[in-house]
CSV table of C-alpha atoms in Angstrom, one decimal:
chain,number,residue,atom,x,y,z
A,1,UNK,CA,-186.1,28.0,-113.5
A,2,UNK,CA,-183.5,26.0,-114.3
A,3,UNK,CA,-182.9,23.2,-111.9
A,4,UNK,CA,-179.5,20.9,-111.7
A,5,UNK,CA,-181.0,17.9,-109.4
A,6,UNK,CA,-184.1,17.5,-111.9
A,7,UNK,CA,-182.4,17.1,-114.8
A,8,UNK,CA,-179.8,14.9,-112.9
A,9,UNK,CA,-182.8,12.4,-111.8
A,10,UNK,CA,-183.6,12.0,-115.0
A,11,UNK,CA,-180.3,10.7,-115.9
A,12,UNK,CA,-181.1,7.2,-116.5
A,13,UNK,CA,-177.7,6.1,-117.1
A,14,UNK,CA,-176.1,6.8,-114.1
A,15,UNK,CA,-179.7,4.9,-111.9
A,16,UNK,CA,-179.0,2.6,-109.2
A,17,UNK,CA,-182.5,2.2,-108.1
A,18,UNK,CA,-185.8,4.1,-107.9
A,19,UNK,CA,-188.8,4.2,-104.9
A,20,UNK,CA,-191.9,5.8,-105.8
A,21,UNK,CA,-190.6,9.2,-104.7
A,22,UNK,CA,-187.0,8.5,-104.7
A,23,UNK,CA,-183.9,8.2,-107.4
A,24,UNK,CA,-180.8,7.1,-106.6
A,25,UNK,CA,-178.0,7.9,-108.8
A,26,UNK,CA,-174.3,7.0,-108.8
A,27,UNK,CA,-171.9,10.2,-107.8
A,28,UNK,CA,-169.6,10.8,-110.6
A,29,UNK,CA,-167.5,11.5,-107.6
A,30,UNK,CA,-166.3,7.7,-106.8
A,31,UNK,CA,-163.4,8.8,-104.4
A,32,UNK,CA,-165.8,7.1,-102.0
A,33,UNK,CA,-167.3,3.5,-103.3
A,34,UNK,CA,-170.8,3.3,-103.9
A,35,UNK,CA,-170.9,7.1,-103.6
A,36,UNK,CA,-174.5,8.3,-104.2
A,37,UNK,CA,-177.3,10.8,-104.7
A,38,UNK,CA,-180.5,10.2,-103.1
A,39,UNK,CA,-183.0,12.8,-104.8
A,40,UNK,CA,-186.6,13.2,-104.4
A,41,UNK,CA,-188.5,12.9,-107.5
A,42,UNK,CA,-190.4,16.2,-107.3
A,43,UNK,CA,-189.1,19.7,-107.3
A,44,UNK,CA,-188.9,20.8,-103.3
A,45,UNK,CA,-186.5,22.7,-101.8
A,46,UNK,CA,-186.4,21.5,-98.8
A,47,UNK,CA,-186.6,18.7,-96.3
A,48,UNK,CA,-189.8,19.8,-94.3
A,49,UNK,CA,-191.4,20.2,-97.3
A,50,UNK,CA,-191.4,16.7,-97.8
A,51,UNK,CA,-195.0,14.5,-97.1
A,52,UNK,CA,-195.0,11.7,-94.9
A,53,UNK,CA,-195.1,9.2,-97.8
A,54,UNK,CA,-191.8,10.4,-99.1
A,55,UNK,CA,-190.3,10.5,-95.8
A,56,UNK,CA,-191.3,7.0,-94.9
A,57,UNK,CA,-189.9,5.8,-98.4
A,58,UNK,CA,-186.8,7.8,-97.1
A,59,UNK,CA,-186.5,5.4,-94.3
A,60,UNK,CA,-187.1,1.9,-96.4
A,61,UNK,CA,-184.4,3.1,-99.3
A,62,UNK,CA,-181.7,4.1,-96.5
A,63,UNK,CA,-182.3,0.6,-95.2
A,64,UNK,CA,-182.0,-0.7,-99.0
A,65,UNK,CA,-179.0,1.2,-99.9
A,66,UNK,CA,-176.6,0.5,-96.2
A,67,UNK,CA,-177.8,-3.2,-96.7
A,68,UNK,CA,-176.8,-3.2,-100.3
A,69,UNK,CA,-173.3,-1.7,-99.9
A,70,UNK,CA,-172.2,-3.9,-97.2
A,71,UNK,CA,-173.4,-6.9,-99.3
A,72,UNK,CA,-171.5,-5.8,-102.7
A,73,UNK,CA,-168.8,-3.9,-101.8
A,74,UNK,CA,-168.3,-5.0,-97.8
A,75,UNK,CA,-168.5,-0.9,-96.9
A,76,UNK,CA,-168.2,-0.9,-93.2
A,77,UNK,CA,-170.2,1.7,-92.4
A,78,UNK,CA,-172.3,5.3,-94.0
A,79,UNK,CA,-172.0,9.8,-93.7
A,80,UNK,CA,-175.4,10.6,-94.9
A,81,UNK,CA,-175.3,14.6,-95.4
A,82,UNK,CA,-178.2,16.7,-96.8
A,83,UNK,CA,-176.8,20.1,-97.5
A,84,UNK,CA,-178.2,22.3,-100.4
A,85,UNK,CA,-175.3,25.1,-100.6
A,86,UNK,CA,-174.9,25.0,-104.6
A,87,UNK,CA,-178.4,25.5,-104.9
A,88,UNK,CA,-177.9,29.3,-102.6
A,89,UNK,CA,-175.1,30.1,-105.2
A,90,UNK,CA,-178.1,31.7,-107.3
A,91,UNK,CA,-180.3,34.2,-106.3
A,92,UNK,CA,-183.1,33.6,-106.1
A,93,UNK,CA,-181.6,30.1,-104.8
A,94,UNK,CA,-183.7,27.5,-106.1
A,95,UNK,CA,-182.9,24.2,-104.1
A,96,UNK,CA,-184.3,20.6,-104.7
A,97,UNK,CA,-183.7,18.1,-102.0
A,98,UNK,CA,-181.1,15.4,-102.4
A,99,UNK,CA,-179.0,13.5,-99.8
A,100,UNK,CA,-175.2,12.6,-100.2
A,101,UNK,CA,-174.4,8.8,-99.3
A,102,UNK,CA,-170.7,8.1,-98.4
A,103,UNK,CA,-170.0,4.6,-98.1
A,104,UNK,CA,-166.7,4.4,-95.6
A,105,UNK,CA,-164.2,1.7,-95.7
A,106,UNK,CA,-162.1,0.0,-92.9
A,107,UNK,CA,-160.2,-1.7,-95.5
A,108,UNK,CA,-159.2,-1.6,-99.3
A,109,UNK,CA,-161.5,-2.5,-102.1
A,110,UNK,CA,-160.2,-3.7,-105.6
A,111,UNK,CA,-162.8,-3.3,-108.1
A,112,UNK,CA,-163.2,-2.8,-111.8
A,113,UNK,CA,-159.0,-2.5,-111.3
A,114,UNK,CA,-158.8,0.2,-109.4
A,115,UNK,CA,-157.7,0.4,-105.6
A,116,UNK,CA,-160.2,2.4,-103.8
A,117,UNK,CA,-159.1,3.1,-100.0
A,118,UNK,CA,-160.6,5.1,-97.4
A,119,UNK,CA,-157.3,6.5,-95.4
A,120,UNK,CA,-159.6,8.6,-93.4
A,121,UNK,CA,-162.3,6.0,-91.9
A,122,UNK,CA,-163.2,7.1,-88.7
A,123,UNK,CA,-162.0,10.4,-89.4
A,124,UNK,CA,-164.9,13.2,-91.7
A,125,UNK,CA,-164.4,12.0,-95.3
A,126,UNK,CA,-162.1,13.7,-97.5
A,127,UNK,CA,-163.4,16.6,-100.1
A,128,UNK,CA,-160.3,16.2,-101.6
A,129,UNK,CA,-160.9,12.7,-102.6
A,130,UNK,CA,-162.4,12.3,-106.2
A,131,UNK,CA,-162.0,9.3,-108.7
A,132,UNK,CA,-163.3,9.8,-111.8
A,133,UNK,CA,-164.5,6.5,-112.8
A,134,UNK,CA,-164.8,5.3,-117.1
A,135,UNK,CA,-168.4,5.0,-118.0
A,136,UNK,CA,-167.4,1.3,-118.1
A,137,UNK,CA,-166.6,0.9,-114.5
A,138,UNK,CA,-169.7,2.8,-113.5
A,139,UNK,CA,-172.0,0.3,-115.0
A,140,UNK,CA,-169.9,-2.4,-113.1
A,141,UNK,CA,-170.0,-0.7,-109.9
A,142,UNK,CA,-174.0,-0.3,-110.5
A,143,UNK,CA,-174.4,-3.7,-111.7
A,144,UNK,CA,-172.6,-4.9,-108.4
A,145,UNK,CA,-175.0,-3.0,-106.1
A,146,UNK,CA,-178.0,-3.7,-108.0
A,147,UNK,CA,-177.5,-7.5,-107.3
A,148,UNK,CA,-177.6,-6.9,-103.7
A,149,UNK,CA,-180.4,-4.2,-104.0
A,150,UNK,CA,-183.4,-5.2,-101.6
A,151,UNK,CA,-181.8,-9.1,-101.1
B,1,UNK,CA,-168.9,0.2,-73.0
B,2,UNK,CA,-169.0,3.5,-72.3
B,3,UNK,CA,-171.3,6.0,-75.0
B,4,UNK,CA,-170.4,9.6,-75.3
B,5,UNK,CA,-173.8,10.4,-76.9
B,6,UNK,CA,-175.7,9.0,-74.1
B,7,UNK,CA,-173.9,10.8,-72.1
B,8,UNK,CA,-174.4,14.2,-73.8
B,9,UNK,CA,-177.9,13.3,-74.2
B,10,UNK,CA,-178.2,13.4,-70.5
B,11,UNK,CA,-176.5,16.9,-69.8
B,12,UNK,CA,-179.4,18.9,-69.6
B,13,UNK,CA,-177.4,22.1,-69.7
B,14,UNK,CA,-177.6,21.8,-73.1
B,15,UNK,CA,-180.9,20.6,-73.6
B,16,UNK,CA,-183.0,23.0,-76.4
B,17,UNK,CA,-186.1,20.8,-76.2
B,18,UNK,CA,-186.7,17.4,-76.6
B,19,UNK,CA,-189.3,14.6,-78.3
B,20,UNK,CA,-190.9,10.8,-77.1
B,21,UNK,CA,-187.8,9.8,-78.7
B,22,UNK,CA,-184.9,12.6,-79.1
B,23,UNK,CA,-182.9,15.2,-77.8
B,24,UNK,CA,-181.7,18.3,-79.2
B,25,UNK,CA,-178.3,19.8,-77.5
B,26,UNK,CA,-177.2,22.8,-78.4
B,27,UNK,CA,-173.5,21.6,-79.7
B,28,UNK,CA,-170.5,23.7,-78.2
B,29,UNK,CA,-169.1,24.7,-81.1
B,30,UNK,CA,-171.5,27.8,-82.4
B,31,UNK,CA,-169.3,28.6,-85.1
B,32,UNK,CA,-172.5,28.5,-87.0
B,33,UNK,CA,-175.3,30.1,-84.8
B,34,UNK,CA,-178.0,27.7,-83.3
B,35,UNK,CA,-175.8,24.8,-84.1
B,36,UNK,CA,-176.9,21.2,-82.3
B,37,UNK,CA,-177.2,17.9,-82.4
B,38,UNK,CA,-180.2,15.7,-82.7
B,39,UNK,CA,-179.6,12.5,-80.5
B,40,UNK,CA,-181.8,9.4,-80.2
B,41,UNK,CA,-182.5,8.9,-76.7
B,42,UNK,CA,-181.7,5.3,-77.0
B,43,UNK,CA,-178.2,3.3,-77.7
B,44,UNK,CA,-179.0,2.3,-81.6
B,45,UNK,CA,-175.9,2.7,-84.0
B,46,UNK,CA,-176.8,3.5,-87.6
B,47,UNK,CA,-180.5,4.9,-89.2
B,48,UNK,CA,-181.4,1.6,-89.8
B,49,UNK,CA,-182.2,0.6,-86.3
B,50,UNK,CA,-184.5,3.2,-85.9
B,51,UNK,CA,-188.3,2.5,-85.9
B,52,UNK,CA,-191.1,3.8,-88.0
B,53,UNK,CA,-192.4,5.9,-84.7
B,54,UNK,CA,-188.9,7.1,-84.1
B,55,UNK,CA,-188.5,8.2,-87.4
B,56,UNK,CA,-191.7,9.9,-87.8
B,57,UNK,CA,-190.9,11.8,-84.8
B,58,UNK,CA,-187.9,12.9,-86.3
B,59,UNK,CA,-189.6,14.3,-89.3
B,60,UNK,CA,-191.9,16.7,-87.1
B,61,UNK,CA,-188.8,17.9,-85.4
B,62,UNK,CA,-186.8,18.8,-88.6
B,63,UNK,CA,-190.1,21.0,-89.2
B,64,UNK,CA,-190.0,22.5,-85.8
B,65,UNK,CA,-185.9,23.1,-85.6
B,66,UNK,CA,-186.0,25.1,-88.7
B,67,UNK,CA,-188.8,26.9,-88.0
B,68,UNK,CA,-187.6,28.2,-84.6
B,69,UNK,CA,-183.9,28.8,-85.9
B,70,UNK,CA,-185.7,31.4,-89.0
B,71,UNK,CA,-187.7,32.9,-86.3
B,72,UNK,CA,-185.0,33.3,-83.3
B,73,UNK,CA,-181.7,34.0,-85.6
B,74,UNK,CA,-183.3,34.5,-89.3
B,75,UNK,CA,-181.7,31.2,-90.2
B,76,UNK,CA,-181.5,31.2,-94.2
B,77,UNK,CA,-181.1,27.3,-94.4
B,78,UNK,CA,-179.8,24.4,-93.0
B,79,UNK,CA,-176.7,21.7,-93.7
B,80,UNK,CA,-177.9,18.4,-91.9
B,81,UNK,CA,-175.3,15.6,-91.6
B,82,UNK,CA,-175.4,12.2,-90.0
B,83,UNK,CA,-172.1,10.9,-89.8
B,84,UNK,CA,-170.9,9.1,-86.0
B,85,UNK,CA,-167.5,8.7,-87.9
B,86,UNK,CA,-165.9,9.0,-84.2
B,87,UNK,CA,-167.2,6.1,-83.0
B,88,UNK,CA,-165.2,3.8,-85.8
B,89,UNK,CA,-162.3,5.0,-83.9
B,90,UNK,CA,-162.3,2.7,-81.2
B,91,UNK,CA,-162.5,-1.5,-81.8
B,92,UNK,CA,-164.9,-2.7,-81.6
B,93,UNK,CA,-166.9,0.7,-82.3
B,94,UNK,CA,-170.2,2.1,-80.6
B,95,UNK,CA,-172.3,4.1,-82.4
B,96,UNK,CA,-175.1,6.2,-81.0
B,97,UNK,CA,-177.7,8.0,-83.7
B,98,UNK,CA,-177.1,11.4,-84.2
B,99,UNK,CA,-177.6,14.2,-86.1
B,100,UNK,CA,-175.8,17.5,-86.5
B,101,UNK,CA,-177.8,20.7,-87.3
B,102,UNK,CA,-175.9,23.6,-89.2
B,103,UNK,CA,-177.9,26.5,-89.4
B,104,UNK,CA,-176.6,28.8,-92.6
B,105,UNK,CA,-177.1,32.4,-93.0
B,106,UNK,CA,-176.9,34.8,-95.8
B,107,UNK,CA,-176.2,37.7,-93.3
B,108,UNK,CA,-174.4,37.9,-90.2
B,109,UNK,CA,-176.1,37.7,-86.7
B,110,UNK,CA,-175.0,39.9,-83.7
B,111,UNK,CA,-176.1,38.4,-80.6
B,112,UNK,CA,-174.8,38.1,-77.2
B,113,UNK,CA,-171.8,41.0,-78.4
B,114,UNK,CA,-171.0,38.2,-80.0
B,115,UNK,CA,-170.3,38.5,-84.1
B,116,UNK,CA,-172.0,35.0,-86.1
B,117,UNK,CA,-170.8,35.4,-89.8
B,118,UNK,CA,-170.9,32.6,-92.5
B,119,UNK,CA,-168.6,33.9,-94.7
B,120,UNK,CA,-168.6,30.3,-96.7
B,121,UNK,CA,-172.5,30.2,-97.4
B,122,UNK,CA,-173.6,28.7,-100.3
B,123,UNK,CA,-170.4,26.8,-99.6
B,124,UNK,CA,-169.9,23.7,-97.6
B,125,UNK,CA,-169.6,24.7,-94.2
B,126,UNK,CA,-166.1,25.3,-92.7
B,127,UNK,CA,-165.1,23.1,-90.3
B,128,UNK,CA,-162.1,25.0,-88.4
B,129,UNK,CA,-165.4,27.5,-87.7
B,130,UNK,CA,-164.7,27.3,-84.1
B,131,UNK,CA,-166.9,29.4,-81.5
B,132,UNK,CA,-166.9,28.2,-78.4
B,133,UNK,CA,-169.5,30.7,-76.0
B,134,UNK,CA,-169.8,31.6,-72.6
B,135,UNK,CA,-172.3,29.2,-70.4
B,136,UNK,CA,-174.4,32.5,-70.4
B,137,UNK,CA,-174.5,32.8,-73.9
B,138,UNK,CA,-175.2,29.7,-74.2
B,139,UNK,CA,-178.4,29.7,-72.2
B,140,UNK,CA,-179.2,32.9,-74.3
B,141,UNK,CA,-179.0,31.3,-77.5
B,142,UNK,CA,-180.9,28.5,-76.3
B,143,UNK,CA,-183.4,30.6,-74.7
B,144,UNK,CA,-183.8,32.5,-78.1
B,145,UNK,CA,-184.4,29.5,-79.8
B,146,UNK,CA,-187.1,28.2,-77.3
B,147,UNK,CA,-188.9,31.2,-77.6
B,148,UNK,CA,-189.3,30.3,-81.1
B,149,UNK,CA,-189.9,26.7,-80.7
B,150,UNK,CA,-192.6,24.9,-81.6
B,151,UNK,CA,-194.8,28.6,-83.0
C-alpha cells in the first residue's frame, strides 16, 4: 500500500538530518521557522510499535533539533505533536509514525527576506499559518540549521 | 514561583495511574473520551531535561495508555501533543513537562448517558470540543480505564 511518509523520507532534498532510525525533513509548511517532520525510517504505524533503540534515538534527535533551532534561528521555545489523522482518511488506514516540530517565536525573525512572526506565542499555534517558502530559501533555512546541528 | 502542573499532578482525584516518574490525570475536558495528561512528577521545563530512565519509563506508559483506552472505550487511535504553550505566558515563564493524550474514535461511545462522538476523526482534533463531566463520571471513566490498565 501506498504510503505518503515513506516516500516523503526519501525526499533527500528537503533533509535536515538523519539518526540511524530517524529522518528529519523540512515542512513545506514554513508558517512556523524551522518547521519540521521527524519520521521514523521504517514503516510503523504507531508509536508503541516503536523498539527501544528507536525510542532512545528519539530522545538524542529532540535534544539535537531544540538545541539547533535556538542556535540558528534564536526559536524560543518547541509544540511537538504526534498525530496520525491523514493516515485514518483511508480505509484500511495505513499510518507511519512521524512527529510535527513547531519552533515558536517571542520575537520576529528576518530570514532569506522574509518576516516570519509568531503573533500567537504562548497561545496553540496557528493552522492557518502557512508560508510557502522558494526552493531557494529552503536550502538557506536548512543550511542555517545544519551549521548548528549537534554543535 | 508558583507551577500549575505540579499542582495538578498532586490532585489525586484525577489520578488514572501513575509511574517511578509520571502521572496520568484524567484532563477535565473529555470532549474526546479518556482524554489526560501525562505529567512528569518533577519541575523540568522542555523534553530535553528529561533523563534516559525518565524517558524510558515514558515509553512503557504510551504502551500501557493505549492499550487500556482500546480495551475500556475501543479507542481507534491516539493524537499525542506536547506543547506547555501556557506557561510562555507569564515572564519569566515556568514550564512543567507534559503531555496531552487524545484518544480518537471511529465510532461514537455511550457511557455514563453521556454521548462521546468524534465527528472530526481522521481530522485534527477540534479544540472548542468541550465536555466537562460530572465528578461521578469522572471516577467512572477513570475506573473503566483502570480496569483496563496495565492487561
Amino acid at each position: 500500500m501506498k504510503c505518503e511518509m515513506c516516500d516523503f523520507s526519501k525526499e533527500i532534498q528537503h533533509k535536515i538530518f538523519e539518526t540511524t532510525y530517524w529522518v528529519v525533513n523540512i515542512s513545506n509548511n514554513q508558517g512556523y521557522l524551522g518547521r519540521s517532520v521527524v519520521i521514523l525510517k521504517r514503516h510503523a504505524g504507531d508509536l508503541i510499535e516503536l523498539k527501544p533503540a528507536e525510542w532512545k534515538d528519539l530522545m538524542k534527535l529532540i535534544k539535537k533539533m531544540e538545541a539547533a533551532l535556538r542556535k540558528s534561528f534564536g526559536a524560543t521555545m518547541f509544540n511537538w505533536t504526534c498525530l496520525m489523522n491523514n493516515a485514518y482518511k483511508k480505509n484500511p488506514p495505513n499510518p507511519h509514525v512521524h512527529l510535527h516540530f513547531i519552533p515558536r517565536y517571542n520575537h520576529k525573525v528576518k530570514f532569506g527576506d522574509i518576516m516570519f512572526e509568531d503573533p500567537e506565542f504562548a497561545h496553540f499555534f496557528n493552522r492557518e499559518r502557512k508560508i510557502s517558502v522558494s526552493a531557494d530559501v529552503e536550502q538557506q533555512i536548512i543550511s542555517k540549521i545544519k551549521e548548528t546541528w549537534g554543535v
